[in-house]
Amino acid sequence: MDSLRNFDYIIVGGGTAGVTLASKLKRALQDSRILVLERGTDQFTDQRIESPELTAQLVTSSFIAHHATTPQPHLEGRSLPNMAGNVLSGSSAVNYGAWLRGHRADYDRWSAMVDDPRWSYEGLLPYFKQIETHFDESGDAAVHGFKGPMPTQSAQLRGYPLTGVMHEAYNQAGFADCEDINSGDAIGLGYLPENFCRGYRWPSAAVYDLKGVSVVAESAVKRILLDRVDREGLRATGVELLDGSQYTASREVILSCGSYKTPQVLMLSGIGPAEELKKHGISMQVESPDVGKNLFDHMMLHQAWKLTDSARDAAGAVGHPKFPSYPAQASSIPYEWVATGTVPSGELQAALERDHPDDASIKHGDHPHLTQHRAHYLMLPMYVSLNLSGNHEIPIDGTHISTGSCIYHPTSRGTITLKSADPDDSSVVDPNYYATEVDRCIMRHAMRMAMRTTETPALEDIIQCETPPQGYPVLSSKSTDAELDSRVAHTALSFNHPCGTAAMGRVVDTELRVKGVKGLRVVDASVFPSPISATTQSTVYAVAEKAADMIAAHFVKTA
C-alpha cells in the first residue's frame, strides 16, 4: 500500500543520538537505506536555536516538549517542569552547551554493572575523542581528539569582571584547580568546556552529515511492528505512525526517543511490565519489568546573592548597563567556572546506612559511593540572577549573581508509566526526587560548600548577602539540615538530564538490543545504567557513535 515504505534501518527519534547514529551508520554501510522519523520539526537552523544568547526564548517555543512531573512528595508536592528537545537534533538544539564527560569512575561503574569492559571509561574514551575538535591544540592527545565533527571552546576565553575573585574564592573554599575538567578526573575547579563555539550553537544535525539518509519530520510513532518469525521468535519489522502509515525495516528498528518517550513507545508496543500493560488493555508481547523503571535525573537548586554596591557598580552581573557584552560574552551563557566535589565518606556511609539498614556491604564500606573516588556534586556560579520556582523571582538588573548546586549521583529512582493507551498522550513522569537520605546528604553538602565559597575573604567585598525566597530565612554554611531541606523542597528544579528508563543490563543487553525481541535496539540516554557526574550531552554522542560501530559490525558479521 502507498503508506508502506521499506528501509534497512528505521531510527525512531531524530535527536542527539538518532542523528549521530544515522550519520555514522550511513558512512559505515553506504548502501544501506536509513530512515529517521522525528516527532518535531526539522527547522534546526532557526535563529533561536543557532544563537546561544536567544536560548531563553526556546522555553516557550515548539522546539521544546514539556513533561511536567507528578506532584513530588519530597518537594512540597510540586509538579516540576521537565523539558526535552522537540526538533531535529533533539536536546542538542535547545540545551545550554556544556560539554562535560564526567569521571572515569562513572563509566567503570557501568562496566561493572553490566559485566562488559566495552562500557568502561577506557572503552568509551576513543568515542569521546573522535567526536570532538578540542579547543586547545596543545591539549593531552591521550584524552582529547582534534579532528572530530564537534567544535568546542573553553569559557575561559570570555573573562568577566568577577572572574578573578570567583577563582580565588573557590580556591579559598577548598577547591583545587583542575586544569582539564574532561581529563577523566573531573574533581575541582575548572573552566567550563562547551560546544557553543564561534558564536553559534552546534546541534547534532548541523555537525553530522545526513546526506543519503531519509528524514521525515513531524512524524510521531504509534507503535513498533512486531512479528513472530519461525526459529527467531519475536522480531521488530517496522513502525506504525499516528496517522496509520507504516514503514518496514529489513534489518533493525532503533529507538532514540529519549528517556521519556522511549519507554512509552516500548510499552505501547506491548514490551514492558505486565501489570502496566494490563492496566491499559495493551496485549503483552514481551514481559520486560524494568521498562520505565530506574529513572534518575540531576536535580539542581539555585541560590541568589545580592552584590555589594561596589560590585554592582563594577558591572559584576547581567542587567547592569555596563556589563561586558563583547561578542565572546554576548554569544554565550554568563558563566565560566564549574566546580565539582566529593562528599566525605563518613557522611555518605551514615546516609547509606539510614537508607539501607540491612545492607552489610555498606557497613563494610563496599558501596560504590564509598569505594570509588568520584564527583558527587556540581556547583555552577553564574553572573546573573535566575527567576526560580515559587515566590523567588529576582529582577535581572545587575544586582545579583547566583550559584546552582546539583546532585550528580542521586540514589533516588523514579518511573515512566502510561497515562493511557493513546500514543498522543504524554507519559506519566515521576522522578521521585530527593527521596533518599543519600540525596539529601549530597545536596546539603553542596549547598554548604556553595555558601562557604560566598563567605570567603575573596568575596567579602563582593557579596552582601543571600536573597532568599519570600518567607524563608537567609541561609549560611551553618544553617541546619532542616533549613536546607526546606529550601530544597521549595525551590529545587530539574537539570533536565533524565536517564535510565531502558537501562543496559535490564531492558537492553550490552549491544543495546532489547531483550526478547530480535532487530530492536535502544540508543539514547535511557540506556544509561547509572548516573554520571556530567551533563549528559557528550556521553549521548559517544554512546551513539559506539552503537553505530556495533550495528555495522553485526551486519558485516551476519551478512
PDB file of C-alpha atoms in Angstrom, residues 139-319:
ATOM      1  CA  GLY A 139      45.910  19.532  24.940  1.00  0.00           C
ATOM      2  CA  ASP A 140      46.620  15.974  26.002  1.00  0.00           C
ATOM      3  CA  ALA A 141      46.189  13.740  22.945  1.00  0.00           C
ATOM      4  CA  ALA A 142      45.722  10.746  25.243  1.00  0.00           C
ATOM      5  CA  VAL A 143      42.307  12.064  26.319  1.00  0.00           C
ATOM      6  CA  HIS A 144      41.285  14.523  23.586  1.00  0.00           C
ATOM      7  CA  GLY A 145      40.542  14.451  19.876  1.00  0.00           C
ATOM      8  CA  PHE A 146      41.438  17.223  17.456  1.00  0.00           C
ATOM      9  CA  LYS A 147      39.753  16.214  14.191  1.00  0.00           C
ATOM     10  CA  GLY A 148      36.193  15.364  15.233  1.00  0.00           C
ATOM     11  CA  PRO A 149      32.996  16.927  13.895  1.00  0.00           C
ATOM     12  CA  MET A 150      32.094  18.806  17.094  1.00  0.00           C
ATOM     13  CA  PRO A 151      33.834  22.135  17.691  1.00  0.00           C
ATOM     14  CA  THR A 152      34.403  23.061  21.315  1.00  0.00           C
ATOM     15  CA  GLN A 153      35.656  26.056  23.231  1.00  0.00           C
ATOM     16  CA  SER A 154      36.572  26.971  26.782  1.00  0.00           C
ATOM     17  CA  ALA A 155      34.601  29.540  28.736  1.00  0.00           C
ATOM     18  CA  GLN A 156      37.987  30.888  29.760  1.00  0.00           C
ATOM     19  CA  LEU A 157      38.098  33.000  26.608  1.00  0.00           C
ATOM     20  CA  ARG A 158      35.292  35.231  27.833  1.00  0.00           C
ATOM     21  CA  GLY A 159      36.536  36.831  31.019  1.00  0.00           C
ATOM     22  CA  TYR A 160      34.108  38.686  33.295  1.00  0.00           C
ATOM     23  CA  PRO A 161      34.606  41.414  35.915  1.00  0.00           C
ATOM     24  CA  LEU A 162      34.342  38.823  38.717  1.00  0.00           C
ATOM     25  CA  THR A 163      36.425  36.077  37.083  1.00  0.00           C
ATOM     26  CA  GLY A 164      39.480  36.530  39.288  1.00  0.00           C
ATOM     27  CA  VAL A 165      37.757  36.914  42.640  1.00  0.00           C
ATOM     28  CA  MET A 166      35.492  33.950  41.909  1.00  0.00           C
ATOM     29  CA  HIS A 167      38.536  31.798  41.190  1.00  0.00           C
ATOM     30  CA  GLU A 168      40.159  32.945  44.407  1.00  0.00           C
ATOM     31  CA  ALA A 169      37.006  32.308  46.433  1.00  0.00           C
ATOM     32  CA  TYR A 170      36.641  28.701  45.268  1.00  0.00           C
ATOM     33  CA  ASN A 171      40.323  28.067  45.976  1.00  0.00           C
ATOM     34  CA  GLN A 172      39.851  29.506  49.457  1.00  0.00           C
ATOM     35  CA  ALA A 173      36.827  27.244  49.989  1.00  0.00           C
ATOM     36  CA  GLY A 174      38.962  24.193  49.269  1.00  0.00           C
ATOM     37  CA  PHE A 175      38.515  23.559  45.533  1.00  0.00           C
ATOM     38  CA  ALA A 176      41.849  22.914  43.869  1.00  0.00           C
ATOM     39  CA  ASP A 177      42.347  23.951  40.267  1.00  0.00           C
ATOM     40  CA  CYS A 178      41.527  21.255  37.714  1.00  0.00           C
ATOM     41  CA  GLU A 179      43.398  22.126  34.550  1.00  0.00           C
ATOM     42  CA  ASP A 180      41.222  19.899  32.372  1.00  0.00           C
ATOM     43  CA  ILE A 181      37.745  19.104  33.691  1.00  0.00           C
ATOM     44  CA  ASN A 182      37.389  16.497  30.900  1.00  0.00           C
ATOM     45  CA  SER A 183      40.580  14.624  31.766  1.00  0.00           C
ATOM     46  CA  GLY A 184      38.709  11.716  33.368  1.00  0.00           C
ATOM     47  CA  ASP A 185      39.385  13.006  36.881  1.00  0.00           C
ATOM     48  CA  ALA A 186      36.730  15.699  36.995  1.00  0.00           C
ATOM     49  CA  ILE A 187      37.137  16.961  40.549  1.00  0.00           C
ATOM     50  CA  GLY A 188      37.967  20.545  41.475  1.00  0.00           C
ATOM     51  CA  LEU A 189      37.560  23.947  39.846  1.00  0.00           C
ATOM     52  CA  GLY A 190      37.947  24.415  36.131  1.00  0.00           C
ATOM     53  CA  TYR A 191      36.799  26.427  33.184  1.00  0.00           C
ATOM     54  CA  LEU A 192      33.640  25.078  31.589  1.00  0.00           C
ATOM     55  CA  PRO A 193      34.128  23.409  28.186  1.00  0.00           C
ATOM     56  CA  GLU A 194      31.217  23.973  25.832  1.00  0.00           C
ATOM     57  CA  ASN A 195      30.079  23.345  22.282  1.00  0.00           C
ATOM     58  CA  PHE A 196      28.751  26.847  21.895  1.00  0.00           C
ATOM     59  CA  CYS A 197      31.542  27.877  19.557  1.00  0.00           C
ATOM     60  CA  ARG A 198      32.313  30.902  17.403  1.00  0.00           C
ATOM     61  CA  GLY A 199      29.031  32.475  18.477  1.00  0.00           C
ATOM     62  CA  TYR A 200      26.833  29.524  17.452  1.00  0.00           C
ATOM     63  CA  ARG A 201      25.145  26.507  18.966  1.00  0.00           C
ATOM     64  CA  TRP A 202      26.119  23.299  17.178  1.00  0.00           C
ATOM     65  CA  PRO A 203      23.183  20.847  17.241  1.00  0.00           C
ATOM     66  CA  SER A 204      23.719  17.306  16.025  1.00  0.00           C
ATOM     67  CA  ALA A 205      22.141  17.845  12.582  1.00  0.00           C
ATOM     68  CA  ALA A 206      24.464  20.803  11.944  1.00  0.00           C
ATOM     69  CA  VAL A 207      27.506  18.672  12.785  1.00  0.00           C
ATOM     70  CA  TYR A 208      26.691  15.188  11.466  1.00  0.00           C
ATOM     71  CA  ASP A 209      26.111  14.766   7.729  1.00  0.00           C
ATOM     72  CA  LEU A 210      22.710  13.254   6.908  1.00  0.00           C
ATOM     73  CA  LYS A 211      23.319  13.060   3.167  1.00  0.00           C
ATOM     74  CA  GLY A 212      21.749   9.871   1.862  1.00  0.00           C
ATOM     75  CA  VAL A 213      19.582   9.451   4.973  1.00  0.00           C
ATOM     76  CA  SER A 214      15.805   9.819   4.614  1.00  0.00           C
ATOM     77  CA  VAL A 215      14.396  12.155   7.266  1.00  0.00           C
ATOM     78  CA  VAL A 216      10.667  12.543   7.864  1.00  0.00           C
ATOM     79  CA  ALA A 217       9.846  15.249  10.376  1.00  0.00           C
ATOM     80  CA  GLU A 218       6.601  15.787  12.285  1.00  0.00           C
ATOM     81  CA  SER A 219       6.077  12.031  12.309  1.00  0.00           C
ATOM     82  CA  ALA A 220       5.051  10.578  15.655  1.00  0.00           C
ATOM     83  CA  VAL A 221       5.311   6.807  16.059  1.00  0.00           C
ATOM     84  CA  LYS A 222       2.331   4.901  17.433  1.00  0.00           C
ATOM     85  CA  ARG A 223       3.969   1.509  17.908  1.00  0.00           C
ATOM     86  CA  ILE A 224       6.681  -0.866  16.764  1.00  0.00           C
ATOM     87  CA  LEU A 225       5.510  -3.557  14.366  1.00  0.00           C
ATOM     88  CA  LEU A 226       6.354  -6.986  15.761  1.00  0.00           C
ATOM     89  CA  ASP A 227       6.138 -10.347  14.005  1.00  0.00           C
ATOM     90  CA  ARG A 228       6.750 -13.867  15.247  1.00  0.00           C
ATOM     91  CA  VAL A 229       9.251 -15.499  12.938  1.00  0.00           C
ATOM     92  CA  ASP A 230       9.938 -19.230  12.928  1.00  0.00           C
ATOM     93  CA  ARG A 231      13.065 -20.142  14.947  1.00  0.00           C
ATOM     94  CA  GLU A 232      13.767 -16.454  15.645  1.00  0.00           C
ATOM     95  CA  GLY A 233      10.848 -15.692  17.909  1.00  0.00           C
ATOM     96  CA  LEU A 234       9.646 -12.109  18.063  1.00  0.00           C
ATOM     97  CA  ARG A 235      11.183  -9.645  15.598  1.00  0.00           C
ATOM     98  CA  ALA A 236      10.735  -5.900  15.051  1.00  0.00           C
ATOM     99  CA  THR A 237       9.812  -5.384  11.404  1.00  0.00           C
ATOM    100  CA  GLY A 238       8.863  -1.723  11.255  1.00  0.00           C
ATOM    101  CA  VAL A 239       6.790   1.041  12.802  1.00  0.00           C
ATOM    102  CA  GLU A 240       3.297   2.467  12.562  1.00  0.00           C
ATOM    103  CA  LEU A 241       2.739   6.222  12.804  1.00  0.00           C
ATOM    104  CA  LEU A 242      -0.155   8.028  14.458  1.00  0.00           C
ATOM    105  CA  ASP A 243      -1.788   8.546  11.038  1.00  0.00           C
ATOM    106  CA  GLY A 244      -1.762   4.787  10.393  1.00  0.00           C
ATOM    107  CA  SER A 245       1.020   4.804   7.801  1.00  0.00           C
ATOM    108  CA  GLN A 246       3.696   2.166   8.163  1.00  0.00           C
ATOM    109  CA  TYR A 247       7.372   1.782   7.367  1.00  0.00           C
ATOM    110  CA  THR A 248       9.215  -1.518   7.347  1.00  0.00           C
ATOM    111  CA  ALA A 249      12.790  -2.289   8.371  1.00  0.00           C
ATOM    112  CA  SER A 250      14.552  -5.287   6.882  1.00  0.00           C
ATOM    113  CA  ARG A 251      17.340  -5.213   9.470  1.00  0.00           C
ATOM    114  CA  GLU A 252      16.598  -3.196  12.611  1.00  0.00           C
ATOM    115  CA  VAL A 253      14.345  -0.687  14.302  1.00  0.00           C
ATOM    116  CA  ILE A 254      16.251   1.587  16.692  1.00  0.00           C
ATOM    117  CA  LEU A 255      14.557   3.709  19.342  1.00  0.00           C
ATOM    118  CA  SER A 256      16.265   7.027  20.051  1.00  0.00           C
ATOM    119  CA  CYS A 257      13.319   8.898  21.531  1.00  0.00           C
ATOM    120  CA  GLY A 258      14.920   9.816  24.862  1.00  0.00           C
ATOM    121  CA  SER A 259      14.252   8.726  28.419  1.00  0.00           C
ATOM    122  CA  TYR A 260      10.633   9.904  28.456  1.00  0.00           C
ATOM    123  CA  LYS A 261       9.410   8.668  25.068  1.00  0.00           C
ATOM    124  CA  THR A 262      11.449   5.501  24.505  1.00  0.00           C
ATOM    125  CA  PRO A 263       9.813   3.546  27.368  1.00  0.00           C
ATOM    126  CA  GLN A 264       6.412   4.867  26.308  1.00  0.00           C
ATOM    127  CA  VAL A 265       6.861   3.543  22.756  1.00  0.00           C
ATOM    128  CA  LEU A 266       8.079   0.197  24.098  1.00  0.00           C
ATOM    129  CA  MET A 267       5.055  -0.176  26.365  1.00  0.00           C
ATOM    130  CA  LEU A 268       2.579   0.914  23.685  1.00  0.00           C
ATOM    131  CA  SER A 269       4.117  -1.833  21.531  1.00  0.00           C
ATOM    132  CA  GLY A 270       3.497  -4.458  24.213  1.00  0.00           C
ATOM    133  CA  ILE A 271       7.003  -4.529  25.677  1.00  0.00           C
ATOM    134  CA  GLY A 272       7.068  -3.678  29.361  1.00  0.00           C
ATOM    135  CA  PRO A 273       5.844  -4.555  32.861  1.00  0.00           C
ATOM    136  CA  ALA A 274       2.903  -6.952  32.724  1.00  0.00           C
ATOM    137  CA  GLU A 275       0.773  -5.035  35.228  1.00  0.00           C
ATOM    138  CA  GLU A 276       1.282  -1.719  33.443  1.00  0.00           C
ATOM    139  CA  LEU A 277       0.306  -3.180  30.087  1.00  0.00           C
ATOM    140  CA  LYS A 278      -2.717  -4.959  31.546  1.00  0.00           C
ATOM    141  CA  LYS A 279      -3.913  -1.758  33.232  1.00  0.00           C
ATOM    142  CA  HIS A 280      -4.193  -0.064  29.839  1.00  0.00           C
ATOM    143  CA  GLY A 281      -5.506  -3.020  27.857  1.00  0.00           C
ATOM    144  CA  ILE A 282      -2.317  -3.500  25.840  1.00  0.00           C
ATOM    145  CA  SER A 283      -1.575  -7.010  24.632  1.00  0.00           C
ATOM    146  CA  MET A 284       1.740  -8.121  26.090  1.00  0.00           C
ATOM    147  CA  GLN A 285       4.336  -9.212  23.551  1.00  0.00           C
ATOM    148  CA  VAL A 286       7.367  -9.331  25.837  1.00  0.00           C
ATOM    149  CA  GLU A 287       7.305  -9.025  29.599  1.00  0.00           C
ATOM    150  CA  SER A 288      10.096  -6.605  30.425  1.00  0.00           C
ATOM    151  CA  PRO A 289       9.540  -5.486  34.019  1.00  0.00           C
ATOM    152  CA  ASP A 290      12.202  -2.759  34.027  1.00  0.00           C
ATOM    153  CA  VAL A 291      10.884  -0.714  31.108  1.00  0.00           C
ATOM    154  CA  GLY A 292      10.171   2.738  32.519  1.00  0.00           C
ATOM    155  CA  LYS A 293      11.867   1.938  35.826  1.00  0.00           C
ATOM    156  CA  ASN A 294      15.241   3.200  37.115  1.00  0.00           C
ATOM    157  CA  LEU A 295      14.545   6.846  36.123  1.00  0.00           C
ATOM    158  CA  PHE A 296      17.187   9.162  37.528  1.00  0.00           C
ATOM    159  CA  ASP A 297      17.796  12.835  36.909  1.00  0.00           C
ATOM    160  CA  HIS A 298      20.090  15.594  38.088  1.00  0.00           C
ATOM    161  CA  MET A 299      18.267  17.927  40.479  1.00  0.00           C
ATOM    162  CA  MET A 300      19.567  21.464  40.958  1.00  0.00           C
ATOM    163  CA  LEU A 301      18.964  24.226  43.473  1.00  0.00           C
ATOM    164  CA  HIS A 302      19.782  27.878  42.751  1.00  0.00           C
ATOM    165  CA  GLN A 303      20.665  30.498  45.337  1.00  0.00           C
ATOM    166  CA  ALA A 304      20.821  34.213  44.622  1.00  0.00           C
ATOM    167  CA  TRP A 305      23.456  36.513  46.087  1.00  0.00           C
ATOM    168  CA  LYS A 306      22.997  40.260  46.353  1.00  0.00           C
ATOM    169  CA  LEU A 307      26.080  42.177  45.261  1.00  0.00           C
ATOM    170  CA  THR A 308      27.583  44.984  47.299  1.00  0.00           C
ATOM    171  CA  ASP A 309      27.186  48.439  45.833  1.00  0.00           C
ATOM    172  CA  SER A 310      30.799  48.462  44.675  1.00  0.00           C
ATOM    173  CA  ALA A 311      30.478  45.077  42.920  1.00  0.00           C
ATOM    174  CA  ARG A 312      27.236  46.156  41.310  1.00  0.00           C
ATOM    175  CA  ASP A 313      28.789  49.416  40.111  1.00  0.00           C
ATOM    176  CA  ALA A 314      31.690  47.427  38.677  1.00  0.00           C
ATOM    177  CA  ALA A 315      29.138  45.742  36.383  1.00  0.00           C
ATOM    178  CA  GLY A 316      29.529  42.342  38.001  1.00  0.00           C
ATOM    179  CA  ALA A 317      26.205  40.914  36.812  1.00  0.00           C
ATOM    180  CA  VAL A 318      23.908  40.770  33.802  1.00  0.00           C
ATOM    181  CA  GLY A 319      21.430  43.634  33.828  1.00  0.00           C
TER     182      GLY A 319
END
